[in-house]
Amino acid sequence: EARLLQLQIKENEDRYISGELTLDEPLRKTEELYDKAYEESYSKDKTSRKIEFSQTSNTTKFSRDSGLMQLQSKIVQKRTKIYKPDTLVFDPREFSEKLKRHYNCAVSDEERNNKRSSNQFYSILWQKLGEESQEKMHTAPTFDFLYGTFDAQPASPVKKKRRRIEKDKVANAVKPKTVDVKECSEEKDLMLDRATKILSILARYVSKTSKKAICFYEFVIDPHSFSRTIENIFLVTFLLRNGNVCIFSDEQGLPWIRDVKPEEKKERARDHKDNKQSVLSMSLEEWKAIIEKCKFKEAKIPPQKSKATQER
């Protein structure tokens, strides 16, 4: 009876694993067989209260029952592995079994043992499956050429025309003028001569005043030319750098300028007194405002004569 139950469980093992059949009934029968074997295997002596084996064949029954329990345990273990709370999980084994039942093509034991009949069965099953599936799949039929397939020539890629970027037209290159050292030295000498003349003009005006100094704006500003005014300021900076002139502020904050005597210059050099310089800026509007307020009429520093005038 135990062997029969074991064969039945092995035959329907896939159905037990998939959950289609439950193990409640086989477990109940197994428990009954185990209780029956237990009652037959042991006899209890009322006087000595000793438990003895009655027959050797009962041991075989116990081993069969244990094998039956082991088989059921394996089924439960496999069932636990494939169990998922999501009911929409696809199980291939379950799907194939449902297909077999749907087409009513149950396979007998003889057909399973016979390879030829088994192959015929599966070929019929696949054909039937394809016929019914074709009706439910709304796809276009395959297209076949009447004279066989043609070798399709790959389309040649169309080359895209690159956009030509026009470079900015460069103007005719102008070769830089070669610097002549002689001309530079001549210009430098002219600048020093001009600065020396300005120093002599300053000394002449300062000697005529009681303060021994003159207003800086009155001395450098040319009311007739803004460019000559800037040139005068530029040349005065050379004299200031060399320590030949001195600029200071009066009580009203206006800048005054005076010449520095050679004795004073030597004394400052002996005392290691550094010459301090400051930055002065003047715009065209400021130049006009100073001329209007101070009412300058003539320039203290006369304009430089051109080379053509000097040659005459």
mmCIF file with all atom_site columns, N, CA and C in Angstrom, residues 3-73:
data_model
loop_
_atom_site.group_PDB
_atom_site.id
_atom_site.type_symbol
_atom_site.label_atom_id
_atom_site.label_alt_id
_atom_site.label_comp_id
_atom_site.label_asym_id
_atom_site.label_entity_id
_atom_site.label_seq_id
_atom_site.pdbx_PDB_ins_code
_atom_site.Cartn_x
_atom_site.Cartn_y
_atom_site.Cartn_z
_atom_site.occupancy
_atom_site.B_iso_or_equiv
_atom_site.pdbx_formal_charge
_atom_site.auth_seq_id
_atom_site.auth_comp_id
_atom_site.auth_asym_id
_atom_site.auth_atom_id
_atom_site.pdbx_PDB_model_num
ATOM 1   N N  . ARG A 1 3  ? 3.979  1.431  -1.175  1.00 0.00 ? 3  ARG A N  1
ATOM 2   C CA . ARG A 1 3  ? 4.628  1.507  -2.480  1.00 0.00 ? 3  ARG A CA 1
ATOM 3   C C  . ARG A 1 3  ? 3.686  2.115  -3.516  1.00 0.00 ? 3  ARG A C  1
ATOM 4   N N  . LEU A 1 4  ? 2.392  1.725  -3.440  1.00 0.00 ? 4  LEU A N  1
ATOM 5   C CA . LEU A 1 4  ? 1.399  2.244  -4.386  1.00 0.00 ? 4  LEU A CA 1
ATOM 6   C C  . LEU A 1 4  ? 1.241  3.767  -4.229  1.00 0.00 ? 4  LEU A C  1
ATOM 7   N N  . LEU A 1 5  ? 1.217  4.207  -2.976  1.00 0.00 ? 5  LEU A N  1
ATOM 8   C CA . LEU A 1 5  ? 1.086  5.642  -2.703  1.00 0.00 ? 5  LEU A CA 1
ATOM 9   C C  . LEU A 1 5  ? 2.322  6.405  -3.181  1.00 0.00 ? 5  LEU A C  1
ATOM 10  N N  . GLN A 1 6  ? 3.486  5.794  -3.023  1.00 0.00 ? 6  GLN A N  1
ATOM 11  C CA . GLN A 1 6  ? 4.728  6.432  -3.459  1.00 0.00 ? 6  GLN A CA 1
ATOM 12  C C  . GLN A 1 6  ? 4.769  6.591  -4.973  1.00 0.00 ? 6  GLN A C  1
ATOM 13  N N  . LEU A 1 7  ? 4.334  5.559  -5.710  1.00 0.00 ? 7  LEU A N  1
ATOM 14  C CA . LEU A 1 7  ? 4.285  5.642  -7.169  1.00 0.00 ? 7  LEU A CA 1
ATOM 15  C C  . LEU A 1 7  ? 3.295  6.707  -7.637  1.00 0.00 ? 7  LEU A C  1
ATOM 16  N N  . GLN A 1 8  ? 2.165  6.809  -6.915  1.00 0.00 ? 8  GLN A N  1
ATOM 17  C CA . GLN A 1 8  ? 1.147  7.807  -7.271  1.00 0.00 ? 8  GLN A CA 1
ATOM 18  C C  . GLN A 1 8  ? 1.693  9.231  -7.083  1.00 0.00 ? 8  GLN A C  1
ATOM 19  N N  . ILE A 1 9  ? 2.440  9.429  -6.008  1.00 0.00 ? 9  ILE A N  1
ATOM 20  C CA . ILE A 1 9  ? 3.005  10.763 -5.751  1.00 0.00 ? 9  ILE A CA 1
ATOM 21  C C  . ILE A 1 9  ? 4.072  11.110 -6.787  1.00 0.00 ? 9  ILE A C  1
ATOM 22  N N  . LYS A 1 10 ? 4.907  10.123 -7.162  1.00 0.00 ? 10 LYS A N  1
ATOM 23  C CA . LYS A 1 10 ? 5.940  10.372 -8.161  1.00 0.00 ? 10 LYS A CA 1
ATOM 24  C C  . LYS A 1 10 ? 5.345  10.711 -9.519  1.00 0.00 ? 10 LYS A C  1
ATOM 25  N N  . GLU A 1 11 ? 4.230  10.036 -9.845  1.00 0.00 ? 11 GLU A N  1
ATOM 26  C CA . GLU A 1 11 ? 3.594  10.276 -11.138 1.00 0.00 ? 11 GLU A CA 1
ATOM 27  C C  . GLU A 1 11 ? 3.026  11.686 -11.228 1.00 0.00 ? 11 GLU A C  1
ATOM 28  N N  . ASN A 1 12 ? 2.460  12.171 -10.149 1.00 0.00 ? 12 ASN A N  1
ATOM 29  C CA . ASN A 1 12 ? 1.849  13.517 -10.124 1.00 0.00 ? 12 ASN A CA 1
ATOM 30  C C  . ASN A 1 12 ? 2.744  14.540 -9.415  1.00 0.00 ? 12 ASN A C  1
ATOM 31  N N  . GLU A 1 13 ? 4.046  14.322 -9.465  1.00 0.00 ? 13 GLU A N  1
ATOM 32  C CA . GLU A 1 13 ? 4.968  15.216 -8.747  1.00 0.00 ? 13 GLU A CA 1
ATOM 33  C C  . GLU A 1 13 ? 4.882  16.648 -9.275  1.00 0.00 ? 13 GLU A C  1
ATOM 34  N N  . ASP A 1 14 ? 4.821  16.804 -10.594 1.00 0.00 ? 14 ASP A N  1
ATOM 35  C CA . ASP A 1 14 ? 4.756  18.150 -11.181 1.00 0.00 ? 14 ASP A CA 1
ATOM 36  C C  . ASP A 1 14 ? 3.483  18.878 -10.780 1.00 0.00 ? 14 ASP A C  1
ATOM 37  N N  . ARG A 1 15 ? 2.407  18.153 -10.665 1.00 0.00 ? 15 ARG A N  1
ATOM 38  C CA . ARG A 1 15 ? 1.135  18.783 -10.290 1.00 0.00 ? 15 ARG A CA 1
ATOM 39  C C  . ARG A 1 15 ? 1.151  19.195 -8.820  1.00 0.00 ? 15 ARG A C  1
ATOM 40  N N  . TYR A 1 16 ? 1.833  18.405 -7.991  1.00 0.00 ? 16 TYR A N  1
ATOM 41  C CA . TYR A 1 16 ? 1.962  18.786 -6.580  1.00 0.00 ? 16 TYR A CA 1
ATOM 42  C C  . TYR A 1 16 ? 2.851  20.030 -6.437  1.00 0.00 ? 16 TYR A C  1
ATOM 43  N N  . ILE A 1 17 ? 3.923  20.082 -7.233  1.00 0.00 ? 17 ILE A N  1
ATOM 44  C CA . ILE A 1 17 ? 4.846  21.226 -7.133  1.00 0.00 ? 17 ILE A CA 1
ATOM 45  C C  . ILE A 1 17 ? 4.183  22.504 -7.625  1.00 0.00 ? 17 ILE A C  1
ATOM 46  N N  . SER A 1 18 ? 3.417  22.395 -8.719  1.00 0.00 ? 18 SER A N  1
ATOM 47  C CA . SER A 1 18 ? 2.752  23.582 -9.266  1.00 0.00 ? 18 SER A CA 1
ATOM 48  C C  . SER A 1 18 ? 1.596  24.055 -8.406  1.00 0.00 ? 18 SER A C  1
ATOM 49  N N  . GLY A 1 19 ? 1.128  23.213 -7.472  1.00 0.00 ? 19 GLY A N  1
ATOM 50  C CA . GLY A 1 19 ? 0.015  23.596 -6.607  1.00 0.00 ? 19 GLY A CA 1
ATOM 51  C C  . GLY A 1 19 ? -1.333 23.179 -7.127  1.00 0.00 ? 19 GLY A C  1
ATOM 52  N N  . GLU A 1 20 ? -1.349 22.460 -8.228  1.00 0.00 ? 20 GLU A N  1
ATOM 53  C CA . GLU A 1 20 ? -2.632 21.998 -8.777  1.00 0.00 ? 20 GLU A CA 1
ATOM 54  C C  . GLU A 1 20 ? -3.273 20.957 -7.862  1.00 0.00 ? 20 GLU A C  1
ATOM 55  N N  . LEU A 1 21 ? -2.460 20.088 -7.286  1.00 0.00 ? 21 LEU A N  1
ATOM 56  C CA . LEU A 1 21 ? -2.919 19.093 -6.313  1.00 0.00 ? 21 LEU A CA 1
ATOM 57  C C  . LEU A 1 21 ? -2.285 19.397 -4.968  1.00 0.00 ? 21 LEU A C  1
ATOM 58  N N  . THR A 1 22 ? -3.001 19.056 -3.896  1.00 0.00 ? 22 THR A N  1
ATOM 59  C CA . THR A 1 22 ? -2.484 19.270 -2.551  1.00 0.00 ? 22 THR A CA 1
ATOM 60  C C  . THR A 1 22 ? -2.019 17.944 -1.962  1.00 0.00 ? 22 THR A C  1
ATOM 61  N N  . LEU A 1 23 ? -1.142 18.032 -0.967  1.00 0.00 ? 23 LEU A N  1
ATOM 62  C CA . LEU A 1 23 ? -0.594 16.848 -0.303  1.00 0.00 ? 23 LEU A CA 1
ATOM 63  C C  . LEU A 1 23 ? -1.371 16.470 0.951   1.00 0.00 ? 23 LEU A C  1
ATOM 64  N N  . ASP A 1 24 ? -2.548 17.037 1.117   1.00 0.00 ? 24 ASP A N  1
ATOM 65  C CA . ASP A 1 24 ? -3.316 16.726 2.326   1.00 0.00 ? 24 ASP A CA 1
ATOM 66  C C  . ASP A 1 24 ? -3.688 15.242 2.391   1.00 0.00 ? 24 ASP A C  1
ATOM 67  N N  . GLU A 1 25 ? -4.212 14.722 1.297   1.00 0.00 ? 25 GLU A N  1
ATOM 68  C CA . GLU A 1 25 ? -4.647 13.320 1.275   1.00 0.00 ? 25 GLU A CA 1
ATOM 69  C C  . GLU A 1 25 ? -3.470 12.360 1.370   1.00 0.00 ? 25 GLU A C  1
ATOM 70  N N  . PRO A 1 26 ? -2.379 12.543 0.592   1.00 0.00 ? 26 PRO A N  1
ATOM 71  C CA . PRO A 1 26 ? -1.224 11.654 0.752   1.00 0.00 ? 26 PRO A CA 1
ATOM 72  C C  . PRO A 1 26 ? -0.621 11.700 2.142   1.00 0.00 ? 26 PRO A C  1
ATOM 73  N N  . LEU A 1 27 ? -0.598 12.866 2.772   1.00 0.00 ? 27 LEU A N  1
ATOM 74  C CA . LEU A 1 27 ? -0.060 12.962 4.126   1.00 0.00 ? 27 LEU A CA 1
ATOM 75  C C  . LEU A 1 27 ? -0.941 12.217 5.123   1.00 0.00 ? 27 LEU A C  1
ATOM 76  N N  . ARG A 1 28 ? -2.233 12.308 4.938   1.00 0.00 ? 28 ARG A N  1
ATOM 77  C CA . ARG A 1 28 ? -3.152 11.589 5.843   1.00 0.00 ? 28 ARG A CA 1
ATOM 78  C C  . ARG A 1 28 ? -2.974 10.080 5.709   1.00 0.00 ? 28 ARG A C  1
ATOM 79  N N  . LYS A 1 29 ? -2.853 9.603  4.462   1.00 0.00 ? 29 LYS A N  1
ATOM 80  C CA . LYS A 1 29 ? -2.643 8.167  4.241   1.00 0.00 ? 29 LYS A CA 1
ATOM 81  C C  . LYS A 1 29 ? -1.296 7.720  4.791   1.00 0.00 ? 29 LYS A C  1
ATOM 82  N N  . THR A 1 30 ? -0.282 8.567  4.629   1.00 0.00 ? 30 THR A N  1
ATOM 83  C CA . THR A 1 30 ? 1.047  8.234  5.157   1.00 0.00 ? 30 THR A CA 1
ATOM 84  C C  . THR A 1 30 ? 1.019  8.124  6.672   1.00 0.00 ? 30 THR A C  1
ATOM 85  N N  . GLU A 1 31 ? 0.267  9.023  7.306   1.00 0.00 ? 31 GLU A N  1
ATOM 86  C CA . GLU A 1 31 ? 0.161  8.970  8.767   1.00 0.00 ? 31 GLU A CA 1
ATOM 87  C C  . GLU A 1 31 ? -0.551 7.699  9.226   1.00 0.00 ? 31 GLU A C  1
ATOM 88  N N  . GLU A 1 32 ? -1.581 7.284  8.495   1.00 0.00 ? 32 GLU A N  1
ATOM 89  C CA . GLU A 1 32 ? -2.293 6.046  8.837   1.00 0.00 ? 32 GLU A CA 1
ATOM 90  C C  . GLU A 1 32 ? -1.382 4.832  8.684   1.00 0.00 ? 32 GLU A C  1
ATOM 91  N N  . LEU A 1 33 ? -0.609 4.797  7.604   1.00 0.00 ? 33 LEU A N  1
ATOM 92  C CA . LEU A 1 33 ? 0.313  3.679  7.392   1.00 0.00 ? 33 LEU A CA 1
ATOM 93  C C  . LEU A 1 33 ? 1.391  3.640  8.469   1.00 0.00 ? 33 LEU A C  1
ATOM 94  N N  . TYR A 1 34 ? 1.841  4.814  8.895   1.00 0.00 ? 34 TYR A N  1
ATOM 95  C CA . TYR A 1 34 ? 2.873  4.861  9.932   1.00 0.00 ? 34 TYR A CA 1
ATOM 96  C C  . TYR A 1 34 ? 2.322  4.367  11.267  1.00 0.00 ? 34 TYR A C  1
ATOM 97  N N  . ASP A 1 35 ? 1.091  4.786  11.617  1.00 0.00 ? 35 ASP A N  1
ATOM 98  C CA . ASP A 1 35 ? 0.474  4.321  12.866  1.00 0.00 ? 35 ASP A CA 1
ATOM 99  C C  . ASP A 1 35 ? 0.244  2.815  12.836  1.00 0.00 ? 35 ASP A C  1
ATOM 100 N N  . LYS A 1 36 ? -0.176 2.323  11.692  1.00 0.00 ? 36 LYS A N  1
ATOM 101 C CA . LYS A 1 36 ? -0.424 0.885  11.551  1.00 0.00 ? 36 LYS A CA 1
ATOM 102 C C  . LYS A 1 36 ? 0.869  0.093  11.704  1.00 0.00 ? 36 LYS A C  1
ATOM 103 N N  . ALA A 1 37 ? 1.947  0.593  11.083  1.00 0.00 ? 37 ALA A N  1
ATOM 104 C CA . ALA A 1 37 ? 3.243  -0.084 11.204  1.00 0.00 ? 37 ALA A CA 1
ATOM 105 C C  . ALA A 1 37 ? 3.772  -0.010 12.618  1.00 0.00 ? 37 ALA A C  1
ATOM 106 N N  . TYR A 1 38 ? 3.481  1.105  13.298  1.00 0.00 ? 38 TYR A N  1
ATOM 107 C CA . TYR A 1 38 ? 3.953  1.257  14.675  1.00 0.00 ? 38 TYR A CA 1
ATOM 108 C C  . TYR A 1 38 ? 3.257  0.255  15.596  1.00 0.00 ? 38 TYR A C  1
ATOM 109 N N  . GLU A 1 39 ? 1.940  0.083  15.397  1.00 0.00 ? 39 GLU A N  1
ATOM 110 C CA . GLU A 1 39 ? 1.193  -0.867 16.225  1.00 0.00 ? 39 GLU A CA 1
ATOM 111 C C  . GLU A 1 39 ? 1.632  -2.304 15.966  1.00 0.00 ? 39 GLU A C  1
ATOM 112 N N  . GLU A 1 40 ? 1.959  -2.616 14.708  1.00 0.00 ? 40 GLU A N  1
ATOM 113 C CA . GLU A 1 40 ? 2.378  -3.980 14.383  1.00 0.00 ? 40 GLU A CA 1
ATOM 114 C C  . GLU A 1 40 ? 3.822  -4.240 14.764  1.00 0.00 ? 40 GLU A C  1
ATOM 115 N N  . SER A 1 41 ? 4.643  -3.212 14.824  1.00 0.00 ? 41 SER A N  1
ATOM 116 C CA . SER A 1 41 ? 6.077  -3.400 15.033  1.00 0.00 ? 41 SER A CA 1
ATOM 117 C C  . SER A 1 41 ? 6.444  -3.570 16.495  1.00 0.00 ? 41 SER A C  1
ATOM 118 N N  . TYR A 1 42 ? 5.656  -2.992 17.386  1.00 0.00 ? 42 TYR A N  1
ATOM 119 C CA . TYR A 1 42 ? 6.011  -3.031 18.809  1.00 0.00 ? 42 TYR A CA 1
ATOM 120 C C  . TYR A 1 42 ? 4.926  -3.762 19.595  1.00 0.00 ? 42 TYR A C  1
ATOM 121 N N  . SER A 1 43 ? 5.371  -4.557 20.531  1.00 0.00 ? 43 SER A N  1
ATOM 122 C CA . SER A 1 43 ? 4.460  -5.232 21.469  1.00 0.00 ? 43 SER A CA 1
ATOM 123 C C  . SER A 1 43 ? 4.895  -4.889 22.878  1.00 0.00 ? 43 SER A C  1
ATOM 124 N N  . LYS A 1 44 ? 3.950  -4.615 23.690  1.00 0.00 ? 44 LYS A N  1
ATOM 125 C CA . LYS A 1 44 ? 4.274  -4.141 25.031  1.00 0.00 ? 44 LYS A CA 1
ATOM 126 C C  . LYS A 1 44 ? 3.993  -5.252 26.053  1.00 0.00 ? 44 LYS A C  1
ATOM 127 N N  . ASP A 1 45 ? 4.988  -5.664 26.835  1.00 0.00 ? 45 ASP A N  1
ATOM 128 C CA . ASP A 1 45 ? 4.822  -6.671 27.885  1.00 0.00 ? 45 ASP A CA 1
ATOM 129 C C  . ASP A 1 45 ? 4.320  -5.985 29.146  1.00 0.00 ? 45 ASP A C  1
ATOM 130 N N  . LYS A 1 46 ? 3.138  -6.399 29.642  1.00 0.00 ? 46 LYS A N  1
ATOM 131 C CA . LYS A 1 46 ? 2.528  -5.714 30.778  1.00 0.00 ? 46 LYS A CA 1
ATOM 132 C C  . LYS A 1 46 ? 3.305  -5.957 32.067  1.00 0.00 ? 46 LYS A C  1
ATOM 133 N N  . THR A 1 47 ? 3.928  -7.116 32.196  1.00 0.00 ? 47 THR A N  1
ATOM 134 C CA . THR A 1 47 ? 4.631  -7.414 33.451  1.00 0.00 ? 47 THR A CA 1
ATOM 135 C C  . THR A 1 47 ? 5.991  -6.749 33.502  1.00 0.00 ? 47 THR A C  1
ATOM 136 N N  . SER A 1 48 ? 6.825  -6.948 32.468  1.00 0.00 ? 48 SER A N  1
ATOM 137 C CA . SER A 1 48 ? 8.190  -6.385 32.468  1.00 0.00 ? 48 SER A CA 1
ATOM 138 C C  . SER A 1 48 ? 8.256  -4.983 31.880  1.00 0.00 ? 48 SER A C  1
ATOM 139 N N  . ARG A 1 49 ? 7.175  -4.561 31.215  1.00 0.00 ? 49 ARG A N  1
ATOM 140 C CA . ARG A 1 49 ? 7.120  -3.238 30.576  1.00 0.00 ? 49 ARG A CA 1
ATOM 141 C C  . ARG A 1 49 ? 8.328  -3.018 29.653  1.00 0.00 ? 49 ARG A C  1
ATOM 142 N N  . LYS A 1 50 ? 8.665  -4.038 28.813  1.00 0.00 ? 50 LYS A N  1
ATOM 143 C CA . LYS A 1 50 ? 9.757  -3.925 27.850  1.00 0.00 ? 50 LYS A CA 1
ATOM 144 C C  . LYS A 1 50 ? 9.187  -3.880 26.453  1.00 0.00 ? 50 LYS A C  1
ATOM 145 N N  . ILE A 1 51 ? 9.785  -3.102 25.627  1.00 0.00 ? 51 ILE A N  1
ATOM 146 C CA . ILE A 1 51 ? 9.350  -2.951 24.234  1.00 0.00 ? 51 ILE A CA 1
ATOM 147 C C  . ILE A 1 51 ? 10.321 -3.714 23.356  1.00 0.00 ? 51 ILE A C  1
ATOM 148 N N  . GLU A 1 52 ? 9.815  -4.666 22.528  1.00 0.00 ? 52 GLU A N  1
ATOM 149 C CA . GLU A 1 52 ? 10.661 -5.509 21.696  1.00 0.00 ? 52 GLU A CA 1
ATOM 150 C C  . GLU A 1 52 ? 10.158 -5.464 20.265  1.00 0.00 ? 52 GLU A C  1
ATOM 151 N N  . PHE A 1 53 ? 11.061 -5.769 19.300  1.00 0.00 ? 53 PHE A N  1
ATOM 152 C CA . PHE A 1 53 ? 10.668 -5.917 17.906  1.00 0.00 ? 53 PHE A CA 1
ATOM 153 C C  . PHE A 1 53 ? 10.004 -7.260 17.737  1.00 0.00 ? 53 PHE A C  1
ATOM 154 N N  . SER A 1 54 ? 8.840  -7.268 17.097  1.00 0.00 ? 54 SER A N  1
ATOM 155 C CA . SER A 1 54 ? 8.115  -8.533 16.921  1.00 0.00 ? 54 SER A CA 1
ATOM 156 C C  . SER A 1 54 ? 8.533  -9.256 15.663  1.00 0.00 ? 54 SER A C  1
ATOM 157 N N  . GLN A 1 55 ? 8.702  -8.537 14.542  1.00 0.00 ? 55 GLN A N  1
ATOM 158 C CA . GLN A 1 55 ? 9.058  -9.163 13.270  1.00 0.00 ? 55 GLN A CA 1
ATOM 159 C C  . GLN A 1 55 ? 10.069 -8.279 12.542  1.00 0.00 ? 55 GLN A C  1
ATOM 160 N N  . THR A 1 56 ? 10.937 -8.942 11.739  1.00 0.00 ? 56 THR A N  1
ATOM 161 C CA . THR A 1 56 ? 11.952 -8.204 10.974  1.00 0.00 ? 56 THR A CA 1
ATOM 162 C C  . THR A 1 56 ? 11.324 -7.455 9.809   1.00 0.00 ? 56 THR A C  1
ATOM 163 N N  . SER A 1 57 ? 10.199 -7.981 9.274   1.00 0.00 ? 57 SER A N  1
ATOM 164 C CA . SER A 1 57 ? 9.555  -7.337 8.124   1.00 0.00 ? 57 SER A CA 1
ATOM 165 C C  . SER A 1 57 ? 8.999  -5.967 8.452   1.00 0.00 ? 57 SER A C  1
ATOM 166 N N  . ASN A 1 58 ? 8.723  -5.740 9.727   1.00 0.00 ? 58 ASN A N  1
ATOM 167 C CA . ASN A 1 58 ? 8.187  -4.421 10.106  1.00 0.00 ? 58 ASN A CA 1
ATOM 168 C C  . ASN A 1 58 ? 9.217  -3.311 9.891   1.00 0.00 ? 58 ASN A C  1
ATOM 169 N N  . THR A 1 59 ? 10.504 -3.673 9.969   1.00 0.00 ? 59 THR A N  1
ATOM 170 C CA . THR A 1 59 ? 11.561 -2.677 9.727   1.00 0.00 ? 59 THR A CA 1
ATOM 171 C C  . THR A 1 59 ? 11.515 -2.195 8.286   1.00 0.00 ? 59 THR A C  1
ATOM 172 N N  . THR A 1 60 ? 11.212 -3.110 7.377   1.00 0.00 ? 60 THR A N  1
ATOM 173 C CA . THR A 1 60 ? 11.088 -2.738 5.962   1.00 0.00 ? 60 THR A CA 1
ATOM 174 C C  . THR A 1 60 ? 9.931  -1.769 5.753   1.00 0.00 ? 60 THR A C  1
ATOM 175 N N  . LYS A 1 61 ? 8.855  -1.996 6.511   1.00 0.00 ? 61 LYS A N  1
ATOM 176 C CA . LYS A 1 61 ? 7.708  -1.087 6.412   1.00 0.00 ? 61 LYS A CA 1
ATOM 177 C C  . LYS A 1 61 ? 8.084  0.314  6.878   1.00 0.00 ? 61 LYS A C  1
ATOM 178 N N  . PHE A 1 62 ? 8.875  0.360  7.953   1.00 0.00 ? 62 PHE A N  1
ATOM 179 C CA . PHE A 1 62 ? 9.311  1.664  8.459   1.00 0.00 ? 62 PHE A CA 1
ATOM 180 C C  . PHE A 1 62 ? 10.175 2.405  7.435   1.00 0.00 ? 62 PHE A C  1
ATOM 181 N N  . SER A 1 63 ? 11.068 1.655  6.761   1.00 0.00 ? 63 SER A N  1
ATOM 182 C CA . SER A 1 63 ? 11.933 2.286  5.759   1.00 0.00 ? 63 SER A CA 1
ATOM 183 C C  . SER A 1 63 ? 11.124 2.800  4.571   1.00 0.00 ? 63 SER A C  1
ATOM 184 N N  . ARG A 1 64 ? 10.082 2.050  4.204   1.00 0.00 ? 64 ARG A N  1
ATOM 185 C CA . ARG A 1 64 ? 9.222  2.502  3.106   1.00 0.00 ? 64 ARG A CA 1
ATOM 186 C C  . ARG A 1 64 ? 8.462  3.769  3.507   1.00 0.00 ? 64 ARG A C  1
ATOM 187 N N  . ASP A 1 65 ? 7.951  3.744  4.735   1.00 0.00 ? 65 ASP A N  1
ATOM 188 C CA . ASP A 1 65 ? 7.225  4.934  5.209   1.00 0.00 ? 65 ASP A CA 1
ATOM 189 C C  . ASP A 1 65 ? 8.143  6.162  5.279   1.00 0.00 ? 65 ASP A C  1
ATOM 190 N N  . SER A 1 66 ? 9.381  5.934  5.728   1.00 0.00 ? 66 SER A N  1
ATOM 191 C CA . SER A 1 66 ? 10.324 7.065  5.795   1.00 0.00 ? 66 SER A CA 1
ATOM 192 C C  . SER A 1 66 ? 10.668 7.585  4.398   1.00 0.00 ? 66 SER A C  1
ATOM 193 N N  . GLY A 1 67 ? 10.802 6.660  3.425   1.00 0.00 ? 67 GLY A N  1
ATOM 194 C CA . GLY A 1 67 ? 11.035 7.087  2.044   1.00 0.00 ? 67 GLY A CA 1
ATOM 195 C C  . GLY A 1 67 ? 9.871  7.877  1.495   1.00 0.00 ? 67 GLY A C  1
ATOM 196 N N  . LEU A 1 68 ? 8.655  7.467  1.893   1.00 0.00 ? 68 LEU A N  1
ATOM 197 C CA . LEU A 1 68 ? 7.460  8.202  1.467   1.00 0.00 ? 68 LEU A CA 1
ATOM 198 C C  . LEU A 1 68 ? 7.447  9.606  2.059   1.00 0.00 ? 68 LEU A C  1
ATOM 199 N N  . MET A 1 69 ? 7.824  9.706  3.328   1.00 0.00 ? 69 MET A N  1
ATOM 200 C CA . MET A 1 69 ? 7.886  11.021 3.981   1.00 0.00 ? 69 MET A CA 1
ATOM 201 C C  . MET A 1 69 ? 8.973  11.902 3.345   1.00 0.00 ? 69 MET A C  1
ATOM 202 N N  . GLN A 1 70 ? 10.092 11.278 2.986   1.00 0.00 ? 70 GLN A N  1
ATOM 203 C CA . GLN A 1 70 ? 11.180 12.028 2.355   1.00 0.00 ? 70 GLN A CA 1
ATOM 204 C C  . GLN A 1 70 ? 10.758 12.582 1.000   1.00 0.00 ? 70 GLN A C  1
ATOM 205 N N  . LEU A 1 71 ? 10.020 11.775 0.219   1.00 0.00 ? 71 LEU A N  1
ATOM 206 C CA . LEU A 1 71 ? 9.531  12.232 -1.083  1.00 0.00 ? 71 LEU A CA 1
ATOM 207 C C  . LEU A 1 71 ? 8.586  13.415 -0.936  1.00 0.00 ? 71 LEU A C  1
ATOM 208 N N  . GLN A 1 72 ? 7.693  13.333 0.053   1.00 0.00 ? 72 GLN A N  1
ATOM 209 C CA . GLN A 1 72 ? 6.749  14.436 0.285   1.00 0.00 ? 72 GLN A CA 1
ATOM 210 C C  . GLN A 1 72 ? 7.473  15.697 0.766   1.00 0.00 ? 72 GLN A C  1
ATOM 211 N N  . SER A 1 73 ? 8.529  15.493 1.556   1.00 0.00 ? 73 SER A N  1
ATOM 212 C CA . SER A 1 73 ? 9.303  16.655 2.026   1.00 0.00 ? 73 SER A CA 1
ATOM 213 C C  . SER A 1 73 ? 9.985  17.371 0.864   1.00 0.00 ? 73 SER A C  1
#
